[in-house]
PDB file of C-alpha atoms (C1' of nucleotides) in Angstrom:
ATOM      1  CA  MET A1267     168.293-187.277  36.274  1.00 97.00           C
ATOM      2  CA  LYS A1268     168.140-190.596  38.071  1.00 98.00           C
ATOM      3  CA  LEU A1269     169.272-191.477  41.556  1.00 98.00           C
ATOM      4  CA  GLU A1270     170.331-194.603  43.149  1.00 98.00           C
ATOM      5  CA  PHE A1271     171.302-195.169  46.625  1.00 98.00           C
ATOM      6  CA  LYS A1272     173.613-197.865  47.815  1.00 96.00           C
ATOM      7  CA  ASN A1273     175.335-198.490  51.090  1.00 91.00           C
ATOM      8  CA  ASN A1274     176.816-194.943  51.710  1.00 96.00           C
ATOM      9  CA  LEU A1275     176.941-194.138  48.143  1.00 98.00           C
ATOM     10  CA  THR A1276     174.758-192.057  46.021  1.00 98.00           C
ATOM     11  CA  GLU A1277     174.818-192.685  42.259  1.00 98.00           C
ATOM     12  CA  ILE A1278     173.538-190.162  39.729  1.00 98.00           C
ATOM     13  CA  THR A1279     172.834-190.963  36.234  1.00 98.00           C
ATOM     14  CA  GLU A1280     171.111-189.295  33.108  1.00 98.00           C
ATOM     15  CA  LEU A1281     172.581-185.871  34.186  1.00 97.00           C
ATOM     16  CA  GLU A1282     174.577-184.070  31.423  1.00 95.00           C
ATOM     17  CA  ASP A1283     175.516-180.948  33.269  1.00 98.00           C
ATOM     18  CA  PHE A1284     177.699-182.355  36.040  1.00 98.00           C
ATOM     19  CA  ASP A1285     181.422-182.424  35.483  1.00 98.00           C
ATOM     20  CA  PRO A1286     183.286-182.527  38.700  1.00 98.00           C
ATOM     21  CA  VAL A1287     186.555-181.068  37.312  1.00 97.00           C
ATOM     22  CA  LYS A1288     184.598-178.178  35.778  1.00 97.00           C
ATOM     23  CA  ILE A1289     182.521-177.514  38.833  1.00 98.00           C
ATOM     24  CA  PHE A1290     185.447-177.404  41.391  1.00 98.00           C
ATOM     25  CA  GLU A1291     188.123-175.826  39.121  1.00 96.00           C
ATOM     26  CA  CYS A1292     186.059-173.150  37.384  1.00 96.00           C
ATOM     27  CA  GLY A1293     187.031-170.682  40.031  1.00 95.00           C
ATOM     28  CA  GLN A1294     183.640-170.553  42.116  1.00 98.00           C
ATOM     29  CA  CYS A1295     185.192-172.431  44.985  1.00 98.00           C
ATOM     30  CA  PHE A1296     188.724-172.841  46.485  1.00 98.00           C
ATOM     31  CA  ARG A1297     188.770-175.942  48.731  1.00 98.00           C
ATOM     32  CA  TRP A1298     187.639-178.941  46.823  1.00 98.00           C
ATOM     33  CA  ARG A1299     190.756-181.097  46.020  1.00 97.00           C
ATOM     34  CA  PRO A1300     191.411-184.172  43.574  1.00 97.00           C
ATOM     35  CA  ASP A1301     193.349-187.140  44.774  1.00 96.00           C
ATOM     36  CA  ASP A1302     195.687-188.850  42.280  1.00 95.00           C
ATOM     37  CA  SER A1303     192.715-190.684  40.532  1.00 96.00           C
ATOM     38  CA  GLY A1304     190.460-187.638  40.350  1.00 96.00           C
ATOM     39  CA  VAL A1305     188.270-188.228  43.297  1.00 98.00           C
ATOM     40  CA  TYR A1306     187.388-184.671  44.837  1.00 98.00           C
ATOM     41  CA  THR A1307     187.034-184.294  48.456  1.00 98.00           C
ATOM     42  CA  GLY A1308     185.423-181.147  49.949  1.00 98.00           C
ATOM     43  CA  LEU A1309     183.266-179.907  52.717  1.00 98.00           C
ATOM     44  CA  PHE A1310     179.886-177.873  53.172  1.00 98.00           C
ATOM     45  CA  ARG A1311     180.031-176.641  56.680  1.00 98.00           C
ATOM     46  CA  ASN A1312     180.918-179.698  58.872  1.00 98.00           C
ATOM     47  CA  HIS A1313     179.778-182.318  56.226  1.00 98.00           C
ATOM     48  CA  ALA A1314     182.709-183.764  54.268  1.00 98.00           C
ATOM     49  CA  VAL A1315     182.200-186.016  51.177  1.00 98.00           C
ATOM     50  CA  SER A1316     183.920-187.487  48.068  1.00 98.00           C
ATOM     51  CA  VAL A1317     182.827-186.962  44.722  1.00 98.00           C
ATOM     52  CA  TRP A1318     183.895-188.440  41.389  1.00 98.00           C
ATOM     53  CA  ARG A1319     182.873-189.592  38.012  1.00 97.00           C
ATOM     54  CA  GLU A1320     182.857-193.050  36.328  1.00 97.00           C
ATOM     55  CA  GLU A1321     181.802-192.704  32.718  1.00 92.00           C
ATOM     56  CA  GLU A1322     178.270-191.537  32.649  1.00 95.00           C
ATOM     57  CA  LYS A1323     177.911-191.851  36.427  1.00 98.00           C
ATOM     58  CA  ILE A1324     178.305-189.302  39.221  1.00 98.00           C
ATOM     59  CA  LEU A1325     179.252-190.707  42.511  1.00 98.00           C
ATOM     60  CA  ILE A1326     178.654-188.982  45.719  1.00 98.00           C
ATOM     61  CA  GLY A1327     180.032-190.680  48.807  1.00 98.00           C
ATOM     62  CA  CYS A1328     177.120-190.410  51.106  1.00 98.00           C
ATOM     63  CA  ASP A1329     173.816-192.124  51.989  1.00 98.00           C
ATOM     64  CA  ARG A1330     170.439-191.113  50.859  1.00 98.00           C
ATOM     65  CA  GLU A1331     169.752-189.117  54.064  1.00 98.00           C
ATOM     66  CA  THR A1332     172.842-186.802  53.744  1.00 98.00           C
ATOM     67  CA  PHE A1333     172.493-186.414  50.052  1.00 98.00           C
ATOM     68  CA  GLU A1334     168.968-185.249  50.374  1.00 98.00           C
ATOM     69  CA  ALA A1335     169.761-183.068  53.578  1.00 98.00           C
ATOM     70  CA  VAL A1336     173.178-181.535  52.229  1.00 98.00           C
ATOM     71  CA  TRP A1337     174.443-182.357  48.953  1.00 98.00           C
ATOM     72  CA  HIS A1338     171.369-182.324  46.666  1.00 98.00           C
ATOM     73  CA  ASP A1339     170.961-178.634  47.417  1.00 98.00           C
ATOM     74  CA  TYR A1340     174.612-177.801  47.445  1.00 98.00           C
ATOM     75  CA  PHE A1341     175.030-179.125  43.888  1.00 98.00           C
ATOM     76  CA  ASP A1342     172.124-177.074  42.736  1.00 98.00           C
ATOM     77  CA  LEU A1343     170.636-180.423  41.299  1.00 98.00           C
ATOM     78  CA  ASP A1344     166.920-179.229  40.589  1.00 98.00           C
ATOM     79  CA  ARG A1345     168.222-176.632  38.062  1.00 98.00           C
ATOM     80  CA  ASP A1346     168.154-177.362  34.269  1.00 98.00           C
ATOM     81  CA  TYR A1347     171.537-176.370  33.099  1.00 98.00           C
ATOM     82  CA  ALA A1348     171.026-177.548  29.475  1.00 98.00           C
ATOM     83  CA  ALA A1349     168.070-174.868  29.259  1.00 98.00           C
ATOM     84  CA  ILE A1350     170.400-172.139  30.627  1.00 98.00           C
ATOM     85  CA  ARG A1351     173.198-173.041  28.370  1.00 98.00           C
ATOM     86  CA  SER A1352     170.755-172.666  25.394  1.00 98.00           C
ATOM     87  CA  ALA A1353     169.298-169.266  26.783  1.00 98.00           C
ATOM     88  CA  VAL A1354     172.697-167.689  27.385  1.00 98.00           C
ATOM     89  CA  GLY A1355     173.937-168.792  24.001  1.00 98.00           C
ATOM     90  CA  ILE A1356     172.959-165.489  22.469  1.00 96.00           C
ATOM     91  CA  ASP A1357     175.849-165.388  19.756  1.00 96.00           C
ATOM     92  CA  GLU A1358     178.726-167.549  18.392  1.00 97.00           C
ATOM     93  CA  TYR A1359     180.970-166.607  21.214  1.00 96.00           C
ATOM     94  CA  MET A1360     178.641-167.486  23.942  1.00 97.00           C
ATOM     95  CA  LYS A1361     177.670-170.586  22.279  1.00 98.00           C
ATOM     96  CA  LYS A1362     181.241-171.721  22.242  1.00 97.00           C
ATOM     97  CA  ALA A1363     181.834-170.638  25.798  1.00 97.00           C
ATOM     98  CA  ALA A1364     178.510-172.456  27.102  1.00 98.00           C
ATOM     99  CA  GLU A1365     179.570-175.669  25.207  1.00 98.00           C
ATOM    100  CA  PHE A1366     183.116-175.438  26.653  1.00 97.00           C
ATOM    101  CA  GLY A1367     181.642-174.966  30.117  1.00 98.00           C
ATOM    102  CA  LYS A1368     179.066-177.683  29.937  1.00 98.00           C
ATOM    103  CA  GLY A1369     178.964-179.393  33.101  1.00 98.00           C
ATOM    104  CA  ILE A1370     179.536-176.422  35.399  1.00 98.00           C
ATOM    105  CA  ARG A1371     176.927-175.950  38.142  1.00 98.00           C
ATOM    106  CA  ILE A1372     176.746-173.005  40.391  1.00 98.00           C
ATOM    107  CA  LEU A1373     177.389-174.374  43.972  1.00 98.00           C
ATOM    108  CA  ARG A1374     175.111-173.266  46.774  1.00 98.00           C
ATOM    109  CA  GLN A1375     178.180-172.315  49.039  1.00 98.00           C
ATOM    110  CA  ASP A1376     178.053-171.203  52.655  1.00 98.00           C
ATOM    111  CA  ARG A1377     177.638-167.410  52.839  1.00 98.00           C
ATOM    112  CA  TRP A1378     180.298-166.701  55.383  1.00 98.00           C
ATOM    113  CA  GLU A1379     182.851-168.836  53.638  1.00 98.00           C
ATOM    114  CA  ALA A1380     182.146-167.173  50.244  1.00 98.00           C
ATOM    115  CA  LEU A1381     182.416-163.787  51.843  1.00 98.00           C
ATOM    116  CA  CYS A1382     185.669-164.609  53.387  1.00 98.00           C
ATOM    117  CA  SER A1383     186.972-166.330  50.409  1.00 98.00           C
ATOM    118  CA  PHE A1384     186.275-163.541  47.976  1.00 98.00           C
ATOM    119  CA  ILE A1385     187.730-160.948  50.119  1.00 98.00           C
ATOM    120  CA  ILE A1386     190.998-163.079  50.129  1.00 98.00           C
ATOM    121  CA  SER A1387     190.477-163.394  46.307  1.00 98.00           C
ATOM    122  CA  GLN A1388     191.174-159.793  45.592  1.00 98.00           C
ATOM    123  CA  CYS A1389     194.248-158.981  43.631  1.00 96.00           C
ATOM    124  CA  ASN A1390     195.664-162.634  44.010  1.00 96.00           C
ATOM    125  CA  ASN A1391     196.054-165.586  41.968  1.00 95.00           C
ATOM    126  CA  ILE A1392     194.236-168.745  42.460  1.00 95.00           C
ATOM    127  CA  PRO A1393     197.048-170.930  43.976  1.00 96.00           C
ATOM    128  CA  ARG A1394     197.814-168.357  46.509  1.00 97.00           C
ATOM    129  CA  ILE A1395     193.979-168.018  47.285  1.00 98.00           C
ATOM    130  CA  ARG A1396     193.721-171.543  47.953  1.00 98.00           C
ATOM    131  CA  LYS A1397     196.719-171.658  50.163  1.00 98.00           C
ATOM    132  CA  ILE A1398     195.629-168.696  52.237  1.00 98.00           C
ATOM    133  CA  ILE A1399     192.147-170.309  52.760  1.00 98.00           C
ATOM    134  CA  GLU A1400     193.407-173.634  53.661  1.00 98.00           C
ATOM    135  CA  ALA A1401     195.902-172.096  56.135  1.00 98.00           C
ATOM    136  CA  LEU A1402     192.915-170.140  57.497  1.00 98.00           C
ATOM    137  CA  CYS A1403     191.052-173.487  57.964  1.00 98.00           C
ATOM    138  CA  GLU A1404     194.030-175.218  59.471  1.00 98.00           C
ATOM    139  CA  ASN A1405     194.856-172.600  62.091  1.00 98.00           C
ATOM    140  CA  PHE A1406     191.298-171.645  62.972  1.00 98.00           C
ATOM    141  CA  GLY A1407     188.832-174.194  61.747  1.00 98.00           C
ATOM    142  CA  GLU A1408     187.748-177.633  63.425  1.00 98.00           C
ATOM    143  CA  PRO A1409     189.877-180.714  62.596  1.00 98.00           C
ATOM    144  CA  MET A1410     187.711-183.812  61.433  1.00 98.00           C
ATOM    145  CA  GLU A1411     188.785-187.083  60.361  1.00 98.00           C
ATOM    146  CA  PHE A1412     187.711-188.237  56.811  1.00 98.00           C
ATOM    147  CA  GLU A1413     188.701-191.375  55.146  1.00 95.00           C
ATOM    148  CA  GLY A1414     192.062-191.477  56.991  1.00 95.00           C
ATOM    149  CA  LYS A1415     192.720-187.728  56.360  1.00 95.00           C
ATOM    150  CA  THR A1416     192.330-184.848  58.591  1.00 97.00           C
ATOM    151  CA  LEU A1417     190.143-182.174  57.060  1.00 98.00           C
ATOM    152  CA  PHE A1418     189.496-178.714  58.560  1.00 98.00           C
ATOM    153  CA  THR A1419     186.070-176.887  58.545  1.00 98.00           C
ATOM    154  CA  PHE A1420     185.947-173.313  57.610  1.00 98.00           C
ATOM    155  CA  PRO A1421     186.113-171.205  60.779  1.00 98.00           C
ATOM    156  CA  PRO A1422     183.034-169.507  61.899  1.00 98.00           C
ATOM    157  CA  ALA A1423     182.732-165.724  62.012  1.00 98.00           C
ATOM    158  CA  GLU A1424     182.846-165.790  65.731  1.00 98.00           C
ATOM    159  CA  ARG A1425     186.277-167.495  65.697  1.00 98.00           C
ATOM    160  CA  ILE A1426     187.698-164.846  63.303  1.00 98.00           C
ATOM    161  CA  ALA A1427     186.053-161.865  65.065  1.00 98.00           C
ATOM    162  CA  ALA A1428     188.144-162.815  68.191  1.00 98.00           C
ATOM    163  CA  LEU A1429     191.484-162.479  66.403  1.00 97.00           C
ATOM    164  CA  THR A1430     193.713-159.654  65.937  1.00 96.00           C
ATOM    165  CA  PRO A1431     195.672-158.948  62.647  1.00 94.00           C
ATOM    166  CA  SER A1432     198.736-160.376  63.956  1.00 94.00           C
ATOM    167  CA  GLU A1433     197.183-163.584  65.121  1.00 97.00           C
ATOM    168  CA  LEU A1434     196.075-163.902  61.357  1.00 97.00           C
ATOM    169  CA  GLU A1435     199.605-163.426  60.409  1.00 97.00           C
ATOM    170  CA  PRO A1436     200.442-167.058  59.778  1.00 97.00           C
ATOM    171  CA  ILE A1437     197.896-167.363  56.767  1.00 98.00           C
ATOM    172  CA  ARG A1438     199.956-164.753  55.035  1.00 98.00           C
ATOM    173  CA  CYS A1439     197.022-162.832  53.472  1.00 98.00           C
ATOM    174  CA  GLY A1440     198.703-159.356  53.801  1.00 98.00           C
ATOM    175  CA  TYR A1441     196.552-156.465  53.951  1.00 98.00           C
ATOM    176  CA  ARG A1442     193.386-158.586  53.683  1.00 98.00           C
ATOM    177  CA  ALA A1443     193.683-159.604  57.376  1.00 98.00           C
ATOM    178  CA  ALA A1444     192.114-156.400  58.572  1.00 97.00           C
ATOM    179  CA  TYR A1445     189.233-156.961  56.015  1.00 98.00           C
ATOM    180  CA  ILE A1446     188.476-160.235  56.990  1.00 98.00           C
ATOM    181  CA  ILE A1447     188.394-159.370  60.792  1.00 98.00           C
ATOM    182  CA  ASP A1448     186.137-156.508  60.248  1.00 97.00           C
ATOM    183  CA  ALA A1449     183.883-158.703  58.287  1.00 98.00           C
ATOM    184  CA  ALA A1450     183.641-161.272  60.904  1.00 98.00           C
ATOM    185  CA  ARG A1451     182.989-158.555  63.620  1.00 98.00           C
ATOM    186  CA  ALA A1452     180.129-157.203  61.392  1.00 98.00           C
ATOM    187  CA  VAL A1453     178.554-160.487  61.297  1.00 98.00           C
ATOM    188  CA  THR A1454     178.954-161.392  65.045  1.00 98.00           C
ATOM    189  CA  GLU A1455     177.875-157.834  65.918  1.00 98.00           C
ATOM    190  CA  GLY A1456     174.714-157.946  63.721  1.00 97.00           C
ATOM    191  CA  ARG A1457     175.812-155.111  61.429  1.00 96.00           C
ATOM    192  CA  LEU A1458     175.659-157.537  58.587  1.00 98.00           C
ATOM    193  CA  ASP A1459     172.976-160.229  58.874  1.00 97.00           C
ATOM    194  CA  LEU A1460     173.871-162.912  56.465  1.00 97.00           C
ATOM    195  CA  GLU A1461     170.636-164.832  56.844  1.00 96.00           C
ATOM    196  CA  GLN A1462     168.462-161.744  56.126  1.00 96.00           C
ATOM    197  CA  LEU A1463     170.476-160.667  53.168  1.00 96.00           C
ATOM    198  CA  SER A1464     168.377-162.289  50.389  1.00 95.00           C
ATOM    199  CA  SER A1465     165.277-160.397  51.764  1.00 97.00           C
ATOM    200  CA  ALA A1466     166.882-157.062  50.973  1.00 94.00           C
ATOM    201  CA  GLY A1467     166.867-157.914  47.143  1.00 97.00           C
ATOM    202  CA  PHE A1468     169.806-157.828  44.904  1.00 97.00           C
ATOM    203  CA  GLU A1469     170.495-153.952  45.234  1.00 96.00           C
ATOM    204  CA  GLY A1470     170.096-154.118  49.057  1.00 97.00           C
ATOM    205  CA  ALA A1471     172.262-157.221  49.565  1.00 98.00           C
ATOM    206  CA  ILE A1472     175.064-155.598  47.215  1.00 98.00           C
ATOM    207  CA  LYS A1473     174.789-152.326  49.271  1.00 97.00           C
ATOM    208  CA  ALA A1474     174.877-154.182  52.784  1.00 97.00           C
ATOM    209  CA  LEU A1475     177.946-156.259  51.744  1.00 98.00           C
ATOM    210  CA  LYS A1476     179.659-153.155  50.354  1.00 98.00           C
ATOM    211  CA  SER A1477     179.345-151.438  53.615  1.00 97.00           C
ATOM    212  CA  ILE A1478     182.051-153.842  54.872  1.00 97.00           C
ATOM    213  CA  SER A1479     185.653-152.515  54.293  1.00 97.00           C
ATOM    214  CA  GLY A1480     187.255-154.633  51.689  1.00 98.00           C
ATOM    215  CA  ILE A1481     184.322-155.438  49.702  1.00 98.00           C
ATOM    216  CA  GLY A1482     183.627-153.646  46.556  1.00 98.00           C
ATOM    217  CA  ASP A1483     181.584-154.276  43.578  1.00 97.00           C
ATOM    218  CA  LYS A1484     183.215-157.388  42.273  1.00 98.00           C
ATOM    219  CA  VAL A1485     183.426-158.989  45.590  1.00 98.00           C
ATOM    220  CA  ALA A1486     180.009-158.274  46.517  1.00 98.00           C
ATOM    221  CA  SER A1487     178.828-159.763  43.274  1.00 98.00           C
ATOM    222  CA  CYS A1488     180.668-162.922  43.878  1.00 98.00           C
ATOM    223  CA  ILE A1489     179.054-163.315  47.177  1.00 98.00           C
ATOM    224  CA  VAL A1490     175.575-162.729  46.114  1.00 98.00           C
ATOM    225  CA  LEU A1491     176.188-165.160  43.129  1.00 98.00           C
ATOM    226  CA  PHE A1492     177.732-168.044  44.884  1.00 98.00           C
ATOM    227  CA  GLY A1493     176.419-167.640  48.621  1.00 98.00           C
ATOM    228  CA  LEU A1494     172.902-166.234  47.816  1.00 98.00           C
ATOM    229  CA  GLN A1495     172.364-167.826  44.366  1.00 98.00           C
ATOM    230  CA  MET A1496     171.148-164.521  42.958  1.00 98.00           C
ATOM    231  CA  LEU A1497     172.185-165.872  39.348  1.00 98.00           C
ATOM    232  CA  ASP A1498     171.617-162.503  37.749  1.00 97.00           C
ATOM    233  CA  ALA A1499     174.635-161.101  39.526  1.00 98.00           C
ATOM    234  CA  PHE A1500     177.595-160.561  36.893  1.00 97.00           C
ATOM    235  CA  PRO A1501     180.957-160.193  38.708  1.00 97.00           C
ATOM    236  CA  MET A1502     183.300-158.045  36.625  1.00 95.00           C
ATOM    237  CA  ASP A1503     186.956-159.138  37.083  1.00 94.00           C
ATOM    238  CA  VAL A1504     189.959-158.734  34.723  1.00 92.00           C
ATOM    239  CA  TRP A1505     189.220-161.757  32.906  1.00 93.00           C
ATOM    240  CA  ILE A1506     185.673-160.796  31.996  1.00 95.00           C
ATOM    241  CA  LYS A1507     186.704-157.286  31.248  1.00 93.00           C
ATOM    242  CA  ARG A1508     189.150-158.595  28.651  1.00 91.00           C
ATOM    243  CA  VAL A1509     186.479-160.995  27.088  1.00 93.00           C
ATOM    244  CA  LEU A1510     183.960-157.921  26.918  1.00 94.00           C
ATOM    245  CA  LYS A1511     186.787-155.633  25.409  1.00 90.00           C
ATOM    246  CA  GLU A1512     187.524-158.166  22.789  1.00 91.00           C
ATOM    247  CA  ASN A1513     183.963-159.642  22.000  1.00 93.00           C
ATOM    248  CA  TYR A1514     181.470-156.832  23.071  1.00 92.00           C
ATOM    249  CA  PRO A1515     183.616-153.633  22.397  1.00 86.00           C
ATOM    250  CA  ASP A1516     180.319-151.580  22.188  1.00 84.00           C
ATOM    251  CA  LYS A1517     177.862-151.108  24.933  1.00 84.00           C
ATOM    252  CA  PHE A1518     177.378-154.224  27.127  1.00 91.00           C
ATOM    253  CA  SER A1519     174.878-154.877  29.742  1.00 94.00           C
ATOM    254  CA  PRO A1520     174.722-158.283  31.703  1.00 95.00           C
ATOM    255  CA  SER A1521     170.967-158.030  31.301  1.00 94.00           C
ATOM    256  CA  VAL A1522     171.368-159.384  27.664  1.00 95.00           C
ATOM    257  CA  PHE A1523     171.772-162.851  29.234  1.00 96.00           C
ATOM    258  CA  GLY A1524     168.475-162.468  31.484  1.00 95.00           C
ATOM    259  CA  LYS A1525     168.179-163.844  34.809  1.00 96.00           C
ATOM    260  CA  TYR A1526     171.080-166.299  34.350  1.00 98.00           C
ATOM    261  CA  ALA A1527     173.613-163.614  33.675  1.00 98.00           C
ATOM    262  CA  GLY A1528     175.800-164.971  36.606  1.00 98.00           C
ATOM    263  CA  ILE A1529     175.967-168.471  34.904  1.00 98.00           C
ATOM    264  CA  ALA A1530     176.786-166.866  31.538  1.00 98.00           C
ATOM    265  CA  GLN A1531     179.673-165.073  33.466  1.00 97.00           C
ATOM    266  CA  GLN A1532     180.954-168.204  34.800  1.00 97.00           C
ATOM    267  CA  TYR A1533     181.160-169.821  31.412  1.00 97.00           C
ATOM    268  CA  MET A1534     182.756-166.762  29.969  1.00 96.00           C
ATOM    269  CA  PHE A1535     185.258-166.857  32.729  1.00 96.00           C
ATOM    270  CA  PHE A1536     186.116-170.587  32.520  1.00 96.00           C
ATOM    271  CA  TYR A1537     186.373-170.304  28.838  1.00 96.00           C
ATOM    272  CA  ALA A1538     188.667-167.100  28.887  1.00 94.00           C
ATOM    273  CA  ARG A1539     190.963-168.780  31.539  1.00 92.00           C
ATOM    274  CA  SER A1540     191.184-171.765  29.528  1.00 92.00           C
ATOM    275  CA  GLY A1541     193.112-169.702  26.955  1.00 86.00           C
ATOM    276  CA  GLN A1542     190.840-170.933  24.118  1.00 82.00           C
ATOM    277  CA  LYS A1543     189.177-168.707  21.710  1.00 79.00           C
TER     278      LYS A1543
ATOM    279  C1'  DA B 953     214.442-156.994  38.633  1.00 82.31           C
ATOM    280  C1'  DA B 954     209.917-155.471  37.975  1.00 82.31           C
ATOM    281  C1'  DA B 955     205.538-156.608  37.038  1.00 82.31           C
ATOM    282  C1'  DC B 956     201.488-158.915  37.926  1.00 82.31           C
ATOM    283  C1'  DA B 957     197.897-161.513  40.441  1.00 82.31           C
ATOM    284  C1'  DG B 958     189.879-163.043  39.950  1.00 82.31           C
ATOM    285  C1'  DG B 959     190.175-155.339  43.931  1.00 82.31           C
ATOM    286  C1'  DC B 960     189.628-151.833  47.297  1.00 82.31           C
ATOM    287  C1'  DC B 961     190.439-147.472  49.568  1.00 82.31           C
ATOM    288  C1'  DT B 962     191.424-142.925  49.847  1.00 82.31           C
ATOM    289  C1'  DA B 963     192.602-138.545  47.798  1.00 82.31           C
ATOM    290  C1'  DA B 964     192.262-135.325  44.403  1.00 82.31           C
ATOM    291  C1'  DA B 965     190.409-133.391  40.072  1.00 82.31           C
TER     292       DA B 965
ATOM    293  C1'  DT C1335     182.236-139.507  38.565  1.00 82.31           C
ATOM    294  C1'  DT C1336     186.625-140.863  37.296  1.00 82.31           C
ATOM    295  C1'  DT C1337     191.657-141.543  37.839  1.00 82.31           C
ATOM    296  C1'  DA C1338     196.113-142.485  40.189  1.00 82.31           C
ATOM    297  C1'  DG C1339     198.742-144.706  43.677  1.00 82.31           C
ATOM    298  C1'  DG C1340     199.472-147.753  47.225  1.00 82.31           C
ATOM    299  C1'  DC C1341     198.718-151.917  49.538  1.00 82.31           C
ATOM    300  C1'  DC C1342     200.673-157.629  51.782  1.00 82.31           C
ATOM    301  C1'  DT C1343     202.779-161.369  49.534  1.00 82.31           C
ATOM    302  C1'  DG C1344     204.469-164.855  46.378  1.00 82.31           C
ATOM    303  C1'  DT C1345     205.680-166.063  41.756  1.00 82.31           C
ATOM    304  C1'  DT C1346     207.712-165.535  37.244  1.00 82.31           C
TER     305       DT C1346
END
DNA sequence: AAACAGGCCTAAA
DNA sequence: TTTAGGCCTGTT
């Protein structure tokens, strides 16, 4: 990977595994949006940025300081995804899936945002998940001007904790409203310490998350994978279950993929959802 | 119209 | 320990 810093622009070259479309559309996140020319805009906490690709170049619209402080880690740029693709390509199916998903990276998302987003995701389709999360931010986040548009930050737990289910009504998230509010209160009251979650280890983190009403195995796995970078977590959703039934009808354990099972899962998920075989 | 969508909870065997 | 039914809402 090579970096070049220009005036308010970071250029990345010699990096194969970075495809903005796949990264933002593979299902791990819900807020990044492309404009008509394929330039994606999104936020991490209160930092907004645009990301796009021009041939072999990845462009990130920020200066060196912000890149190093925020986006370098957010995009997980120190990790060798080529090596991981090779490691999880344990058979023909996974070789195809990993090749198809080449360019995906697991983002280091904000924990609270990931927690909230994946509670909302349950029993929902992606367009509606996006709609609900956007409504949540527009109603309760902070507006900020960015390149002529108004973006909204993801509302902190404190903001949500102060709401009643009826105040959450405008975001149309249905029965998940009570879950979100309860989770926010758990965080603000200290029943769930998101900062200390990693130190509890994988099992400990899953257990702590599942103590929140509305978080079960699948959602907890997504939170530790996308929020805590526990890359061996293997969320089992309906798409993955379909893949497993078809390709691994006998016994299956995510441990066949080793410590990057979660990335294998993401390749599987993206491949399965593409409708290809 | 009825079923389904990236689950979870509760009650009941 | 596993299974069935209900749950908000929007879309097909």
